[in-house]
CSV table of N, CA and C in Angstrom, one decimal:
chain,number,residue,atom,x,y,z
A,1,MET,N,-34.0,-92.4,143.5
A,1,MET,CA,-34.2,-91.6,142.4
A,1,MET,C,-35.3,-90.7,142.6
A,2,ALA,N,-35.1,-89.5,142.1
A,2,ALA,CA,-36.2,-88.5,142.2
A,2,ALA,C,-36.8,-88.2,140.8
A,3,ARG,N,-38.1,-88.0,140.8
A,3,ARG,CA,-38.7,-87.8,139.5
A,3,ARG,C,-38.5,-86.3,139.1
A,4,PHE,N,-38.2,-86.1,137.8
A,4,PHE,CA,-38.0,-84.8,137.3
A,4,PHE,C,-39.2,-84.5,136.4
A,5,PRO,N,-39.9,-83.4,136.6
A,5,PRO,CA,-39.7,-82.3,137.6
A,5,PRO,C,-40.5,-82.6,138.9
A,6,SER,N,-40.0,-82.2,140.1
A,6,SER,CA,-40.7,-82.4,141.3
A,6,SER,C,-40.0,-81.6,142.4
A,7,GLN,N,-40.7,-81.4,143.5
A,7,GLN,CA,-40.0,-80.7,144.6
A,7,GLN,C,-39.0,-81.7,145.2
A,8,GLU,N,-39.2,-83.0,145.2
A,8,GLU,CA,-38.3,-84.0,145.7
A,8,GLU,C,-37.0,-83.8,144.9
A,9,TRP,N,-37.1,-83.7,143.6
A,9,TRP,CA,-35.9,-83.5,142.7
A,9,TRP,C,-35.1,-82.3,143.1
A,10,ILE,N,-35.9,-81.2,143.3
A,10,ILE,CA,-35.2,-79.9,143.7
A,10,ILE,C,-34.5,-80.1,145.0
A,11,ASP,N,-35.1,-80.7,146.0
A,11,ASP,CA,-34.5,-80.9,147.3
A,11,ASP,C,-33.2,-81.8,147.2
A,12,LYS,N,-33.2,-82.8,146.3
A,12,LYS,CA,-32.0,-83.6,146.1
A,12,LYS,C,-30.9,-82.7,145.5
A,13,LEU,N,-31.3,-81.8,144.6
A,13,LEU,CA,-30.3,-80.9,144.0
A,13,LEU,C,-29.7,-80.0,145.0
A,14,VAL,N,-30.5,-79.4,145.9
A,14,VAL,CA,-30.0,-78.6,146.9
A,14,VAL,C,-29.1,-79.3,147.9
A,15,GLU,N,-29.4,-80.6,148.2
A,15,GLU,CA,-28.6,-81.4,149.1
A,15,GLU,C,-27.2,-81.6,148.4
A,16,ILE,N,-27.2,-81.9,147.2
A,16,ILE,CA,-25.9,-82.1,146.5
A,16,ILE,C,-25.1,-80.7,146.4
A,17,ALA,N,-25.8,-79.7,146.0
A,17,ALA,CA,-25.2,-78.4,145.8
A,17,ALA,C,-24.6,-77.9,147.2
A,18,THR,N,-25.3,-78.1,148.3
A,18,THR,CA,-24.8,-77.7,149.6
A,18,THR,C,-23.5,-78.3,149.9
A,19,GLN,N,-23.2,-79.5,149.4
A,19,GLN,CA,-22.0,-80.2,149.8
A,19,GLN,C,-20.8,-79.9,148.8
A,20,ASP,N,-21.1,-79.0,147.8
A,20,ASP,CA,-20.1,-78.8,146.7
A,20,ASP,C,-19.3,-77.5,147.0
A,21,ASP,N,-18.2,-77.6,147.6
A,21,ASP,CA,-17.3,-76.5,147.9
A,21,ASP,C,-16.8,-75.7,146.7
A,22,GLU,N,-16.6,-76.5,145.6
A,22,GLU,CA,-16.2,-75.8,144.3
A,22,GLU,C,-17.3,-74.9,143.8
A,23,LEU,N,-18.5,-75.3,143.9
A,23,LEU,CA,-19.7,-74.5,143.4
A,23,LEU,C,-19.7,-73.2,144.3
A,24,LYS,N,-19.6,-73.4,145.6
A,24,LYS,CA,-19.6,-72.2,146.5
A,24,LYS,C,-18.5,-71.3,146.2
A,25,GLY,N,-17.3,-71.8,145.9
A,25,GLY,CA,-16.2,-70.9,145.6
A,25,GLY,C,-16.3,-70.2,144.3
A,26,ILE,N,-16.8,-70.8,143.3
A,26,ILE,CA,-17.0,-70.2,142.0
A,26,ILE,C,-18.1,-69.1,142.0
A,27,GLY,N,-19.1,-69.4,142.8
A,27,GLY,CA,-20.2,-68.4,142.9
A,27,GLY,C,-20.2,-67.5,144.1
A,28,LYS,N,-19.0,-67.4,144.7
A,28,LYS,CA,-19.0,-66.6,146.0
A,28,LYS,C,-19.3,-65.1,145.8
A,29,THR,N,-19.2,-64.6,144.6
A,29,THR,CA,-19.5,-63.2,144.3
A,29,THR,C,-20.9,-63.0,143.8
A,30,TRP,N,-21.7,-64.0,143.7
A,30,TRP,CA,-23.1,-63.9,143.2
A,30,TRP,C,-23.9,-63.4,144.3
A,31,THR,N,-24.5,-62.2,144.1
A,31,THR,CA,-25.4,-61.5,145.0
A,31,THR,C,-26.6,-60.9,144.3
A,32,TYR,N,-27.0,-61.5,143.2
A,32,TYR,CA,-28.0,-60.9,142.3
A,32,TYR,C,-29.4,-61.5,142.5
A,33,GLY,N,-29.6,-62.4,143.5
A,33,GLY,CA,-30.9,-62.9,143.7
A,33,GLY,C,-31.1,-64.3,143.1
A,34,GLY,N,-32.3,-64.5,142.7
A,34,GLY,CA,-32.7,-65.8,142.2
A,34,GLY,C,-32.7,-66.0,140.7
A,35,VAL,N,-32.9,-67.3,140.4
A,35,VAL,CA,-33.0,-67.7,139.0
A,35,VAL,C,-34.3,-68.5,138.9
A,36,ILE,N,-35.0,-68.2,137.9
A,36,ILE,CA,-36.3,-69.0,137.7
A,36,ILE,C,-36.1,-69.9,136.5
A,37,THR,N,-36.5,-71.1,136.6
A,37,THR,CA,-36.5,-72.0,135.4
A,37,THR,C,-37.9,-72.3,135.1
A,38,VAL,N,-38.2,-72.3,133.8
A,38,VAL,CA,-39.6,-72.5,133.4
A,38,VAL,C,-39.5,-73.7,132.3
A,39,LEU,N,-40.2,-74.7,132.7
A,39,LEU,CA,-40.3,-75.9,131.8
A,39,LEU,C,-41.6,-75.8,131.0
A,40,GLU,N,-41.5,-75.6,129.7
A,40,GLU,CA,-42.6,-75.5,128.8
A,40,GLU,C,-43.0,-76.9,128.4
A,41,PRO,N,-44.3,-77.1,128.3
A,41,PRO,CA,-44.8,-78.4,127.8
A,41,PRO,C,-44.4,-78.7,126.4
A,42,ASP,N,-44.3,-80.0,126.1
A,42,ASP,CA,-44.1,-80.5,124.7
A,42,ASP,C,-44.8,-81.8,124.5
A,43,GLU,N,-44.4,-82.5,123.5
A,43,GLU,CA,-45.1,-83.8,123.2
A,43,GLU,C,-44.8,-84.9,124.3
A,44,ASN,N,-43.8,-84.7,125.1
A,44,ASN,CA,-43.4,-85.7,126.1
A,44,ASN,C,-43.9,-85.4,127.5
A,45,PHE,N,-44.3,-84.1,127.7
A,45,PHE,CA,-44.7,-83.7,129.0
A,45,PHE,C,-45.7,-82.5,128.9
A,46,SER,N,-46.9,-82.7,129.4
A,46,SER,CA,-48.0,-81.8,129.1
A,46,SER,C,-48.1,-80.6,130.1
A,47,GLU,N,-47.4,-80.6,131.2
A,47,GLU,CA,-47.5,-79.5,132.2
A,47,GLU,C,-46.5,-78.4,132.0
A,48,ARG,N,-46.9,-77.2,132.4
A,48,ARG,CA,-45.9,-76.1,132.5
A,48,ARG,C,-45.5,-76.1,133.9
A,49,TRP,N,-44.2,-75.9,134.2
A,49,TRP,CA,-43.6,-76.1,135.5
A,49,TRP,C,-42.6,-75.0,135.7
A,50,CYS,N,-42.6,-74.4,136.9
A,50,CYS,CA,-41.7,-73.3,137.2
A,50,CYS,C,-41.0,-73.6,138.6
A,51,ALA,N,-39.8,-73.3,138.6
A,51,ALA,CA,-39.0,-73.4,139.9
A,51,ALA,C,-38.2,-72.2,140.1
A,52,TYR,N,-38.0,-71.9,141.4
A,52,TYR,CA,-37.2,-70.7,141.8
A,52,TYR,C,-36.1,-71.1,142.6
A,53,PHE,N,-34.9,-70.6,142.3
A,53,PHE,CA,-33.7,-70.9,143.0
A,53,PHE,C,-33.1,-69.6,143.5
A,54,LEU,N,-33.1,-69.4,144.8
A,54,LEU,CA,-32.4,-68.2,145.4
A,54,LEU,C,-31.0,-68.5,145.6
A,55,LEU,N,-30.1,-67.9,144.9
A,55,LEU,CA,-28.7,-68.1,145.0
A,55,LEU,C,-28.0,-66.9,145.6
A,56,ASP,N,-27.1,-67.2,146.5
A,56,ASP,CA,-26.4,-66.1,147.2
A,56,ASP,C,-25.0,-66.6,147.6
A,57,LYS,N,-24.0,-66.0,147.1
A,57,LYS,CA,-22.6,-66.3,147.4
A,57,LYS,C,-22.3,-67.7,147.2
A,58,GLY,N,-22.8,-68.3,146.1
A,58,GLY,CA,-22.4,-69.7,145.8
A,58,GLY,C,-23.3,-70.7,146.4
A,59,GLU,N,-24.3,-70.3,147.2
A,59,GLU,CA,-25.1,-71.3,147.9
A,59,GLU,C,-26.6,-71.1,147.5
A,60,VAL,N,-27.3,-72.2,147.6
A,60,VAL,CA,-28.7,-72.2,147.3
A,60,VAL,C,-29.4,-71.9,148.6
A,61,LYS,N,-30.0,-70.8,148.7
A,61,LYS,CA,-30.7,-70.4,150.0
A,61,LYS,C,-32.1,-70.8,150.0
A,62,GLU,N,-32.7,-70.9,148.8
A,62,GLU,CA,-34.1,-71.3,148.7
A,62,GLU,C,-34.3,-72.0,147.4
A,63,ALA,N,-35.1,-73.0,147.3
A,63,ALA,CA,-35.4,-73.7,146.1
A,63,ALA,C,-36.8,-74.3,146.2
A,64,LYS,N,-37.7,-73.9,145.3
A,64,LYS,CA,-39.0,-74.4,145.4
A,64,LYS,C,-39.8,-74.3,144.1
A,65,ILE,N,-40.8,-75.1,143.9
A,65,ILE,CA,-41.8,-75.0,142.8
A,65,ILE,C,-42.6,-73.7,143.1
A,66,ILE,N,-42.8,-73.0,142.0
A,66,ILE,CA,-43.7,-71.8,142.1
A,66,ILE,C,-44.8,-72.0,141.1
A,67,SER,N,-45.9,-71.3,141.3
A,67,SER,CA,-47.1,-71.5,140.4
A,67,SER,C,-46.9,-70.8,139.1
A,68,ASP,N,-46.1,-69.7,139.1
A,68,ASP,CA,-45.9,-68.9,137.9
A,68,ASP,C,-44.6,-68.1,138.1
A,69,GLU,N,-43.9,-67.8,137.0
A,69,GLU,CA,-42.7,-67.1,137.1
A,69,GLU,C,-42.9,-65.7,137.6
A,70,LYS,N,-44.0,-65.1,137.4
A,70,LYS,CA,-44.3,-63.7,137.9
A,70,LYS,C,-44.2,-63.7,139.4
A,71,GLU,N,-44.4,-64.8,140.1
A,71,GLU,CA,-44.4,-64.8,141.5
A,71,GLU,C,-43.1,-64.3,142.1
A,72,LYS,N,-42.0,-64.7,141.5
A,72,LYS,CA,-40.6,-64.3,142.0
A,72,LYS,C,-39.8,-63.5,141.0
A,73,LYS,N,-40.4,-63.0,140.0
A,73,LYS,CA,-39.7,-62.3,138.9
A,73,LYS,C,-38.9,-61.1,139.5
A,74,SER,N,-39.5,-60.3,140.4
A,74,SER,CA,-38.9,-59.1,140.9
A,74,SER,C,-37.7,-59.4,141.8
A,75,GLU,N,-37.6,-60.7,142.2
A,75,GLU,CA,-36.5,-61.1,143.1
A,75,GLU,C,-35.4,-61.9,142.3
A,76,SER,N,-35.5,-61.9,141.0
A,76,SER,CA,-34.7,-62.8,140.2
A,76,SER,C,-33.9,-62.0,139.1
A,77,ALA,N,-32.7,-62.5,138.9
A,77,ALA,CA,-31.8,-61.9,137.9
A,77,ALA,C,-32.3,-62.2,136.5
A,78,PHE,N,-32.8,-63.4,136.3
A,78,PHE,CA,-33.3,-63.8,135.0
A,78,PHE,C,-34.2,-65.1,135.1
A,79,SER,N,-34.9,-65.3,134.1
A,79,SER,CA,-35.7,-66.5,134.0
A,79,SER,C,-35.2,-67.3,132.7
A,80,ILE,N,-35.2,-68.6,132.8
A,80,ILE,CA,-34.7,-69.4,131.7
A,80,ILE,C,-35.9,-70.3,131.3
A,81,TYR,N,-36.2,-70.3,130.0
A,81,TYR,CA,-37.3,-71.0,129.5
A,81,TYR,C,-36.8,-72.0,128.5
A,82,ALA,N,-37.4,-73.3,128.6
A,82,ALA,CA,-37.1,-74.3,127.6
A,82,ALA,C,-38.2,-75.4,127.7
A,83,LYS,N,-38.3,-76.1,126.6
A,83,LYS,CA,-39.3,-77.2,126.6
A,83,LYS,C,-38.8,-78.3,127.5
A,84,TYR,N,-39.7,-79.2,127.9
A,84,TYR,CA,-39.4,-80.3,128.7
A,84,TYR,C,-38.2,-81.1,128.1
A,85,SER,N,-38.3,-81.4,126.9
A,85,SER,CA,-37.3,-82.3,126.2
A,85,SER,C,-35.9,-81.7,126.3
A,86,VAL,N,-35.8,-80.4,126.2
A,86,VAL,CA,-34.5,-79.7,126.3
A,86,VAL,C,-34.0,-79.8,127.7
A,87,TRP,N,-34.9,-79.4,128.7
A,87,TRP,CA,-34.5,-79.6,130.1
A,87,TRP,C,-34.0,-81.0,130.4
A,88,LYS,N,-34.8,-82.0,129.9
A,88,LYS,CA,-34.4,-83.4,130.2
A,88,LYS,C,-33.0,-83.7,129.6
A,89,GLY,N,-32.8,-83.2,128.4
A,89,GLY,CA,-31.5,-83.4,127.8
A,89,GLY,C,-30.3,-82.7,128.6
A,90,ILE,N,-30.6,-81.6,129.1
A,90,ILE,CA,-29.6,-80.9,130.0
A,90,ILE,C,-29.4,-81.7,131.2
A,91,VAL,N,-30.4,-82.1,131.9
A,91,VAL,CA,-30.2,-82.9,133.1
A,91,VAL,C,-29.5,-84.2,132.8
A,92,LYS,N,-29.7,-84.9,131.7
A,92,LYS,CA,-29.1,-86.1,131.4
A,92,LYS,C,-27.7,-85.9,130.8
A,93,GLY,N,-27.3,-84.7,130.5
A,93,GLY,CA,-26.0,-84.4,130.0
A,93,GLY,C,-25.9,-84.6,128.5
A,94,GLU,N,-27.0,-84.7,127.8
A,94,GLU,CA,-27.1,-84.9,126.4
A,94,GLU,C,-27.2,-83.6,125.6
A,95,ILE,N,-27.5,-82.5,126.2
A,95,ILE,CA,-27.7,-81.2,125.6
A,95,ILE,C,-26.8,-80.2,126.4
A,96,ASP,N,-26.0,-79.5,125.6
A,96,ASP,CA,-25.2,-78.4,126.2
A,96,ASP,C,-26.0,-77.2,126.3
A,97,PRO,N,-26.2,-76.6,127.4
A,97,PRO,CA,-27.1,-75.4,127.5
A,97,PRO,C,-26.7,-74.2,126.8
A,98,ILE,N,-25.4,-74.0,126.6
A,98,ILE,CA,-24.9,-72.8,125.9
A,98,ILE,C,-25.3,-73.0,124.4
A,99,GLN,N,-25.0,-74.2,123.8
A,99,GLN,CA,-25.4,-74.5,122.5
A,99,GLN,C,-26.9,-74.4,122.3
A,100,ALA,N,-27.7,-74.9,123.2
A,100,ALA,CA,-29.1,-74.8,123.1
A,100,ALA,C,-29.6,-73.4,123.1
A,101,PHE,N,-28.9,-72.5,123.9
A,101,PHE,CA,-29.3,-71.1,123.9
A,101,PHE,C,-29.0,-70.5,122.6
A,102,MET,N,-27.8,-70.8,122.0
A,102,MET,CA,-27.4,-70.2,120.7
A,102,MET,C,-28.3,-70.7,119.6
A,103,ARG,N,-28.9,-71.9,119.7
A,103,ARG,CA,-29.8,-72.4,118.7
A,103,ARG,C,-31.3,-72.0,118.9
A,104,GLY,N,-31.5,-71.2,120.0
A,104,GLY,CA,-32.9,-70.7,120.3
A,104,GLY,C,-33.7,-71.7,121.0
A,105,GLN,N,-33.2,-72.8,121.5
A,105,GLN,CA,-33.9,-73.8,122.3
A,105,GLN,C,-34.2,-73.4,123.7
A,106,ILE,N,-33.4,-72.5,124.2
A,106,ILE,CA,-33.5,-71.9,125.5
A,106,ILE,C,-33.7,-70.4,125.3
A,107,LYS,N,-34.6,-69.8,126.0
A,107,LYS,CA,-34.9,-68.4,126.0
A,107,LYS,C,-34.5,-67.8,127.4
A,108,VAL,N,-33.9,-66.7,127.4
A,108,VAL,CA,-33.6,-66.0,128.7
A,108,VAL,C,-34.3,-64.7,128.8
A,109,ASP,N,-35.0,-64.4,129.9
A,109,ASP,CA,-35.6,-63.1,130.1
A,109,ASP,C,-34.9,-62.5,131.3
A,110,GLY,N,-34.3,-61.4,131.1
A,110,GLY,CA,-33.6,-60.8,132.2
A,110,GLY,C,-32.2,-60.4,131.7
A,111,ASN,N,-31.3,-60.3,132.7
A,111,ASN,CA,-29.9,-59.8,132.5
A,111,ASN,C,-29.0,-60.9,131.8
A,112,VAL,N,-29.0,-60.9,130.5
A,112,VAL,CA,-28.2,-61.9,129.8
A,112,VAL,C,-26.7,-61.6,130.0
A,113,GLY,N,-26.4,-60.4,130.1
A,113,GLY,CA,-25.0,-60.0,130.4
A,113,GLY,C,-24.5,-60.6,131.7
A,114,LEU,N,-25.3,-60.6,132.7
A,114,LEU,CA,-25.0,-61.2,134.0
A,114,LEU,C,-24.9,-62.7,133.8
A,115,LEU,N,-25.7,-63.3,133.1
A,115,LEU,CA,-25.7,-64.7,132.8
A,115,LEU,C,-24.3,-65.1,132.2
A,116,MET,N,-23.9,-64.3,131.2
A,116,MET,CA,-22.6,-64.6,130.5
A,116,MET,C,-21.4,-64.3,131.5
A,117,GLN,N,-21.5,-63.3,132.3
A,117,GLN,CA,-20.5,-62.9,133.3
A,117,GLN,C,-20.3,-64.1,134.3
A,118,TYR,N,-21.4,-64.8,134.6
A,118,TYR,CA,-21.3,-65.9,135.6
A,118,TYR,C,-21.5,-67.3,134.9
A,119,ALA,N,-21.0,-67.3,133.6
A,119,ALA,CA,-21.2,-68.6,132.9
A,119,ALA,C,-20.5,-69.8,133.5
A,120,VAL,N,-19.3,-69.6,134.2
A,120,VAL,CA,-18.6,-70.6,134.8
A,120,VAL,C,-19.4,-71.1,136.0
A,121,PHE,N,-20.0,-70.2,136.8
A,121,PHE,CA,-20.9,-70.6,137.9
A,121,PHE,C,-22.1,-71.3,137.5
A,122,ILE,N,-22.7,-70.8,136.4
A,122,ILE,CA,-23.9,-71.5,135.9
A,122,ILE,C,-23.6,-72.9,135.4
A,123,ARG,N,-22.5,-73.0,134.6
A,123,ARG,CA,-22.1,-74.3,134.1
A,123,ARG,C,-21.8,-75.3,135.3
A,124,LYS,N,-21.2,-74.8,136.3
A,124,LYS,CA,-20.9,-75.7,137.5
A,124,LYS,C,-22.2,-76.1,138.1
A,125,PHE,N,-23.2,-75.2,138.2
A,125,PHE,CA,-24.5,-75.5,138.8
A,125,PHE,C,-25.2,-76.6,137.9
A,126,ILE,N,-25.0,-76.5,136.6
A,126,ILE,CA,-25.6,-77.5,135.7
A,126,ILE,C,-24.9,-78.8,135.9
A,127,ASP,N,-23.6,-78.8,136.1
A,127,ASP,CA,-22.9,-80.0,136.4
A,127,ASP,C,-23.5,-80.7,137.7
A,128,THR,N,-23.8,-79.8,138.6
A,128,THR,CA,-24.4,-80.3,139.9
A,128,THR,C,-25.8,-80.9,139.6
A,129,ILE,N,-26.6,-80.3,138.7
A,129,ILE,CA,-27.9,-80.8,138.3
A,129,ILE,C,-27.7,-82.2,137.8
A,130,ARG,N,-26.7,-82.5,137.1
A,130,ARG,CA,-26.5,-83.8,136.4
A,130,ARG,C,-26.1,-84.9,137.4
A,131,LYS,N,-25.8,-84.5,138.7
A,131,LYS,CA,-25.5,-85.5,139.7
A,131,LYS,C,-26.7,-86.0,140.4
A,132,VAL,N,-27.8,-85.4,140.2
A,132,VAL,CA,-29.1,-85.8,140.9
A,132,VAL,C,-29.5,-87.1,140.2
A,133,PRO,N,-29.7,-88.2,141.0
A,133,PRO,CA,-30.3,-89.4,140.5
A,133,PRO,C,-31.7,-89.2,140.0
A,134,THR,N,-32.0,-89.3,138.7
A,134,THR,CA,-33.2,-88.8,138.2
A,134,THR,C,-34.0,-89.8,137.4
A,135,GLU,N,-35.3,-89.8,137.5
A,135,GLU,CA,-36.1,-90.6,136.7
A,135,GLU,C,-37.1,-89.6,136.0
A,136,PHE,N,-37.5,-89.9,134.7
A,136,PHE,CA,-38.3,-89.0,133.9
A,136,PHE,C,-39.6,-89.6,133.7
A,137,PRO,N,-40.7,-88.8,133.7
A,137,PRO,CA,-42.0,-89.4,133.5
A,137,PRO,C,-42.3,-90.1,132.2
A,138,ASP,N,-41.6,-89.7,131.2
A,138,ASP,CA,-41.8,-90.3,129.8
A,138,ASP,C,-40.9,-91.5,129.6
A,139,GLU,N,-40.1,-91.9,130.6
A,139,GLU,CA,-39.3,-93.1,130.5
A,139,GLU,C,-39.7,-94.1,131.6
A,140,LYS,N,-40.6,-95.0,131.2
A,140,LYS,CA,-41.2,-95.9,132.2
A,140,LYS,C,-40.7,-97.3,131.8
């Protein structure tokens, strides 16, 4: 099990995504650069945490923790912001990210049209996220 959030967790995600031919097929036309995820602190997790995923033609080319979203902003199609509890719910499959976006629990900075255009690819990537054996710091 990998602790969420951590570089170990990101590495496990990349390992699973690399083996997913369906993900590669759905995302084969993605050439728009990276996606930044920003985990905002809440009552269950006190740290702000950012990760960068460089996606290209359905593959994860780079995935790492970054100190601040500005570090990779110019190389990214969009940044996705949500509180820890929302990200946790997404990882566990308890929160639908589209509904969370519609409710304002997720904020997107960048090309929202592109996000919608590639909704199937993004949803498949989220399905891949849910395959990572995960432990959470607030569940001990």
